[in-house]
PDB file of C-alpha atoms in Angstrom:
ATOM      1  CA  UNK A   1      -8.653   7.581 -19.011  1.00 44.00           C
ATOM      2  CA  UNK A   2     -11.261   9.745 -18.200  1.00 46.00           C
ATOM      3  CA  UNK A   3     -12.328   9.634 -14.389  1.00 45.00           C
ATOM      4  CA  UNK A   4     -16.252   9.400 -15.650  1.00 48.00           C
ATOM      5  CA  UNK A   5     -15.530   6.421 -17.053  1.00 47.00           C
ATOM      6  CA  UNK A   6     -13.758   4.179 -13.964  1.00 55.00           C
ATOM      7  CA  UNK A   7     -16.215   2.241 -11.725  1.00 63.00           C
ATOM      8  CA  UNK A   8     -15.850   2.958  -7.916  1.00 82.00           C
ATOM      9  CA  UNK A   9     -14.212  -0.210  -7.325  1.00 88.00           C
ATOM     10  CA  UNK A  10     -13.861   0.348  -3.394  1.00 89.00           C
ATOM     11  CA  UNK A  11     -11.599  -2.761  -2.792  1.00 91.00           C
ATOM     12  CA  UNK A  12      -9.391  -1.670  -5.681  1.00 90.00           C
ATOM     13  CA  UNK A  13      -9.014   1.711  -4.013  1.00 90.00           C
ATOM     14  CA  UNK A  14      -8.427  -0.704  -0.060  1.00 92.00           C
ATOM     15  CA  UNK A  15      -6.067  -2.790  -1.799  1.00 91.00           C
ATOM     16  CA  UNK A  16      -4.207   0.517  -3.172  1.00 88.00           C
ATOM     17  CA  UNK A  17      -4.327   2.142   0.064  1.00 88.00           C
ATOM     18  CA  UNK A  18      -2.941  -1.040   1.797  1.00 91.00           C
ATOM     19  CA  UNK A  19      -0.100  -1.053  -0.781  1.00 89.00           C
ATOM     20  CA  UNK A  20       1.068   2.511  -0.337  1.00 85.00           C
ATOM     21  CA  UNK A  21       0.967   1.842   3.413  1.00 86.00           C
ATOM     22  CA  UNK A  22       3.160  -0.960   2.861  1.00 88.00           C
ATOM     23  CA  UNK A  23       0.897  -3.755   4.829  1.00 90.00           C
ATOM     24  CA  UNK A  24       0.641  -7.189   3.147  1.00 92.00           C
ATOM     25  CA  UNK A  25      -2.771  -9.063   2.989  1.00 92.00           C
ATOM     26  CA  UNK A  26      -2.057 -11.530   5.330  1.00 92.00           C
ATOM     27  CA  UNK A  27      -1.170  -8.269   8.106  1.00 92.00           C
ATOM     28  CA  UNK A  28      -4.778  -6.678   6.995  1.00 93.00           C
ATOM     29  CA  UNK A  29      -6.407 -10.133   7.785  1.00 93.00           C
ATOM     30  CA  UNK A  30      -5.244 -10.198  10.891  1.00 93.00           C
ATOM     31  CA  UNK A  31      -5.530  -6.454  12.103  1.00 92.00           C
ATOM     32  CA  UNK A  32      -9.756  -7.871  10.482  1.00 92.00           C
ATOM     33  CA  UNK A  33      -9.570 -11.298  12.465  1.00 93.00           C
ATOM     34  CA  UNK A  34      -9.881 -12.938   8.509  1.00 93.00           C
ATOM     35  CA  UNK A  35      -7.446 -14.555   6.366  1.00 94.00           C
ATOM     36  CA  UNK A  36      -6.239 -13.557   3.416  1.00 93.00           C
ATOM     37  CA  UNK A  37      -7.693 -15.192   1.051  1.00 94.00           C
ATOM     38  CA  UNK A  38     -10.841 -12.570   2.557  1.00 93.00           C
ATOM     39  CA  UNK A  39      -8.802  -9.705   2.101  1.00 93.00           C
ATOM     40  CA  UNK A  40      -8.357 -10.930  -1.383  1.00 93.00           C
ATOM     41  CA  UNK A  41     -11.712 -11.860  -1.955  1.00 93.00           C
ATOM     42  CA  UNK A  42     -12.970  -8.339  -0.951  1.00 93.00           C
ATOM     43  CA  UNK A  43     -10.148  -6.286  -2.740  1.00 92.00           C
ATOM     44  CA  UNK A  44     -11.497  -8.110  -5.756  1.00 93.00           C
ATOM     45  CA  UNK A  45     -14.981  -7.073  -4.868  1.00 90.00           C
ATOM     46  CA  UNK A  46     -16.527  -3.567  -6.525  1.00 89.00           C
ATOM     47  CA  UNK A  47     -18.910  -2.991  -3.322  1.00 89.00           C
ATOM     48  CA  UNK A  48     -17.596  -3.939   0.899  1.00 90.00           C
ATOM     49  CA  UNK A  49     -20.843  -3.579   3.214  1.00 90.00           C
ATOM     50  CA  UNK A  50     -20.344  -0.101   5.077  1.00 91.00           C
ATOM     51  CA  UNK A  51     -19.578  -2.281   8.248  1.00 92.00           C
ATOM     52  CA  UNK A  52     -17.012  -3.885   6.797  1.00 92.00           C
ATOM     53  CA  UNK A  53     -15.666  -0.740   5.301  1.00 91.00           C
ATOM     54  CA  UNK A  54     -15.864   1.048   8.825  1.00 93.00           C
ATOM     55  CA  UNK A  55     -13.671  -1.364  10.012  1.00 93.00           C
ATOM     56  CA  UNK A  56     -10.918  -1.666   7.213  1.00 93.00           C
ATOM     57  CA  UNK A  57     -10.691   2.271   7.570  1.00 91.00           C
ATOM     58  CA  UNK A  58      -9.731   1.817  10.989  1.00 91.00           C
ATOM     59  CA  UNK A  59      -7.158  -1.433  10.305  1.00 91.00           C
ATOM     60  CA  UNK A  60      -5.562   0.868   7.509  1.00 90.00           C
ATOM     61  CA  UNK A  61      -5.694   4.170  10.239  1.00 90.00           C
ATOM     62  CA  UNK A  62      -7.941   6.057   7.510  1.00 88.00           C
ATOM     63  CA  UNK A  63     -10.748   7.559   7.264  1.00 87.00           C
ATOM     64  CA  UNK A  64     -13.992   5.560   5.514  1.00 88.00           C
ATOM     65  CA  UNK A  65     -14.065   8.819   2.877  1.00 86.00           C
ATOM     66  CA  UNK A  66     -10.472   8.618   2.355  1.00 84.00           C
ATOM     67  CA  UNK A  67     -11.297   5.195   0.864  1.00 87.00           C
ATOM     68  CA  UNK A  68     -14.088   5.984  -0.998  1.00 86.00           C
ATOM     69  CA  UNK A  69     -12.823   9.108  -2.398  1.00 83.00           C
ATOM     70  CA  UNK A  70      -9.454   7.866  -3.136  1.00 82.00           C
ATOM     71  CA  UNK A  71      -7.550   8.449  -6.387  1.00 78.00           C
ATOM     72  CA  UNK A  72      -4.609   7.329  -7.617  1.00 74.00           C
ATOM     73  CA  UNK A  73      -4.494  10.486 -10.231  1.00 75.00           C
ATOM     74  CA  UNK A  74      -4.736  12.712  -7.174  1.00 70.00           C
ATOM     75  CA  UNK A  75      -2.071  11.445  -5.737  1.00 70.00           C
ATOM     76  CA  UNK A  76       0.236  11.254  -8.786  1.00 67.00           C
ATOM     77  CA  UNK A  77      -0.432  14.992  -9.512  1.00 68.00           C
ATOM     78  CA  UNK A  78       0.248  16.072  -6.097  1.00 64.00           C
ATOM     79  CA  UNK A  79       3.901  14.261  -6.954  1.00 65.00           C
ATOM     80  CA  UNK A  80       4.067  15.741 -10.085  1.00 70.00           C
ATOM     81  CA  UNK A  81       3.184  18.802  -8.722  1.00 69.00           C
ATOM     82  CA  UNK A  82       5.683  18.806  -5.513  1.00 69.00           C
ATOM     83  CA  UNK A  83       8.693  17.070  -6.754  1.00 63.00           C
ATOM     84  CA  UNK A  84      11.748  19.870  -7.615  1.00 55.00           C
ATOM     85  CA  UNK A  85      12.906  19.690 -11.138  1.00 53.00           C
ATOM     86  CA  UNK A  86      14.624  22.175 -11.279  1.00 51.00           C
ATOM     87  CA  UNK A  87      12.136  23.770 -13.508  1.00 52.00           C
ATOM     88  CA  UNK A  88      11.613  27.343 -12.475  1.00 50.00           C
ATOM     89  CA  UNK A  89       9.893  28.511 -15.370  1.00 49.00           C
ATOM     90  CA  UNK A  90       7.361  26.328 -13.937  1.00 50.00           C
ATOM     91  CA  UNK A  91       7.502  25.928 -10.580  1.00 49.00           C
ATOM     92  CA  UNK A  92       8.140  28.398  -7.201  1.00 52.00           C
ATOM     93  CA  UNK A  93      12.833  28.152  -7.584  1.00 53.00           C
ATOM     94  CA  UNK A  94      12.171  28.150  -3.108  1.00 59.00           C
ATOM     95  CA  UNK A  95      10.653  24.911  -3.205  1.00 60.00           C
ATOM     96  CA  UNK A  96      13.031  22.800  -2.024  1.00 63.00           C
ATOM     97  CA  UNK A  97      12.773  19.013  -1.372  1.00 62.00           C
ATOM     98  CA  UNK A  98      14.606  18.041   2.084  1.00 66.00           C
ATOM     99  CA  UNK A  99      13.890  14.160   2.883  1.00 65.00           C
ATOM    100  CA  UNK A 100      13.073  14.002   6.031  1.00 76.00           C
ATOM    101  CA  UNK A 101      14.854  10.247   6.294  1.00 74.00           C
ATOM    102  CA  UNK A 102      18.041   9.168   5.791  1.00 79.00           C
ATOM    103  CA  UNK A 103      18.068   7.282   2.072  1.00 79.00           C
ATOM    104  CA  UNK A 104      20.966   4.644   3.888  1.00 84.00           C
ATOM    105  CA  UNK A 105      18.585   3.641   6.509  1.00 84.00           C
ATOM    106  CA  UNK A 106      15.916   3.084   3.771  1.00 85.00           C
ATOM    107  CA  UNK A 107      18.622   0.509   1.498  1.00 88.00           C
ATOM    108  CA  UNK A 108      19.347  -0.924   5.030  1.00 90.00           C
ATOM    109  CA  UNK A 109      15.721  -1.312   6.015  1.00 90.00           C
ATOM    110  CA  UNK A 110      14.941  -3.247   2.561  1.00 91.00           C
ATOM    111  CA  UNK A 111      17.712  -4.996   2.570  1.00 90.00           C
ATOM    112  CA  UNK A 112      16.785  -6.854   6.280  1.00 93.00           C
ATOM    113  CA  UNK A 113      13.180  -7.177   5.102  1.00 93.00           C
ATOM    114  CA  UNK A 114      14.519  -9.130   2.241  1.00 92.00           C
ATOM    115  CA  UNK A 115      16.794 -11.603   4.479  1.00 94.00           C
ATOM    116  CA  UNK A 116      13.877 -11.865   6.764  1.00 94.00           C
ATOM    117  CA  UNK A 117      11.750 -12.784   3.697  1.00 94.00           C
ATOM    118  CA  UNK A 118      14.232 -15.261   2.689  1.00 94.00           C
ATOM    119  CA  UNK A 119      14.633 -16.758   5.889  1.00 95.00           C
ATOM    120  CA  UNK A 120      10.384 -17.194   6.173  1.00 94.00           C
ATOM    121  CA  UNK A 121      10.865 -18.594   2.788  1.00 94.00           C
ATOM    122  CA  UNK A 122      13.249 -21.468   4.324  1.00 94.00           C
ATOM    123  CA  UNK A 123      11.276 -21.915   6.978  1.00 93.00           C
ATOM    124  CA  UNK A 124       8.181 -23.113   4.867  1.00 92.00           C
ATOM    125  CA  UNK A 125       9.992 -24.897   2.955  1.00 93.00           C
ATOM    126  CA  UNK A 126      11.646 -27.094   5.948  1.00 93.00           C
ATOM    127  CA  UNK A 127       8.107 -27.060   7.082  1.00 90.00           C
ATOM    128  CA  UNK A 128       6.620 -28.696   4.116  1.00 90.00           C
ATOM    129  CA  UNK A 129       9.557 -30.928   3.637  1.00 91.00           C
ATOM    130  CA  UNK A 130       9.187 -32.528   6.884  1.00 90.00           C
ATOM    131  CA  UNK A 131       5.492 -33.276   6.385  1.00 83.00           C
ATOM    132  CA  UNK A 132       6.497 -35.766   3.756  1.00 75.00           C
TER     133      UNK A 132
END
């Protein structure tokens, strides 16, 4: 899709950044002093008030212009662009990728946010069934 055609939908391009920084709605609302059915409401929203944008940016630890100015086809051809595939016709053979984290610790770290996830899901639950 050409880029001259897509709307500058800034709380498209929040709730992106959010998502890549791997912060839920409900941690955004807070870091705001909302809730997150505000967060929603403005990720939904084409246009945030430059105050409220000032203050997002600094919630998310970016810059106002990285928000407006983000672009998800940037970042995917800075991936496509970087990743080592062994292609040398096409790319420089001494780029080499070296993670700088240890791919265990990254299954491991997953893993307990899903049991802690699991347990918060329990804990509603016991919640709710108790208020009957």
């Amino acid at each position: 899709m050409s880029t001259l055609l897509k709307s500058n939908h800034i709380g498209r391009k929040i709730s992106r950044i959010r998502e890549l920084k791997d912060m839920k709605q409900e941690a955004l609302a807070q870091a705001l002093g909302t809730n997150q059915q505000a967060i929603s409401a403005m990720e939904n929203s084409e246009n945030v008030d430059e105050e409220k944008l000032i203050q997002v940016a600094k919630a998310l630890g970016v810059s106002v212009e990285a928000i407006k100015n983000f672009s998800e086809e940037a970042i995917f051809n800075i991936i496509g662009n970087t990743i080592n595939n062994n292609d040398n016709a096409s790319m420089n053979s001494n780029i080499q990728y070296q993670p700088t984290f240890n791919p265990l610790d990254k299954v491991v770290e997953l893993y307990e946010r899903l049991v802690q996830a699991e347990k918060d899901k329990v804990e509603y639950l016991e919640k709710l069934l108790k208020g009957r």
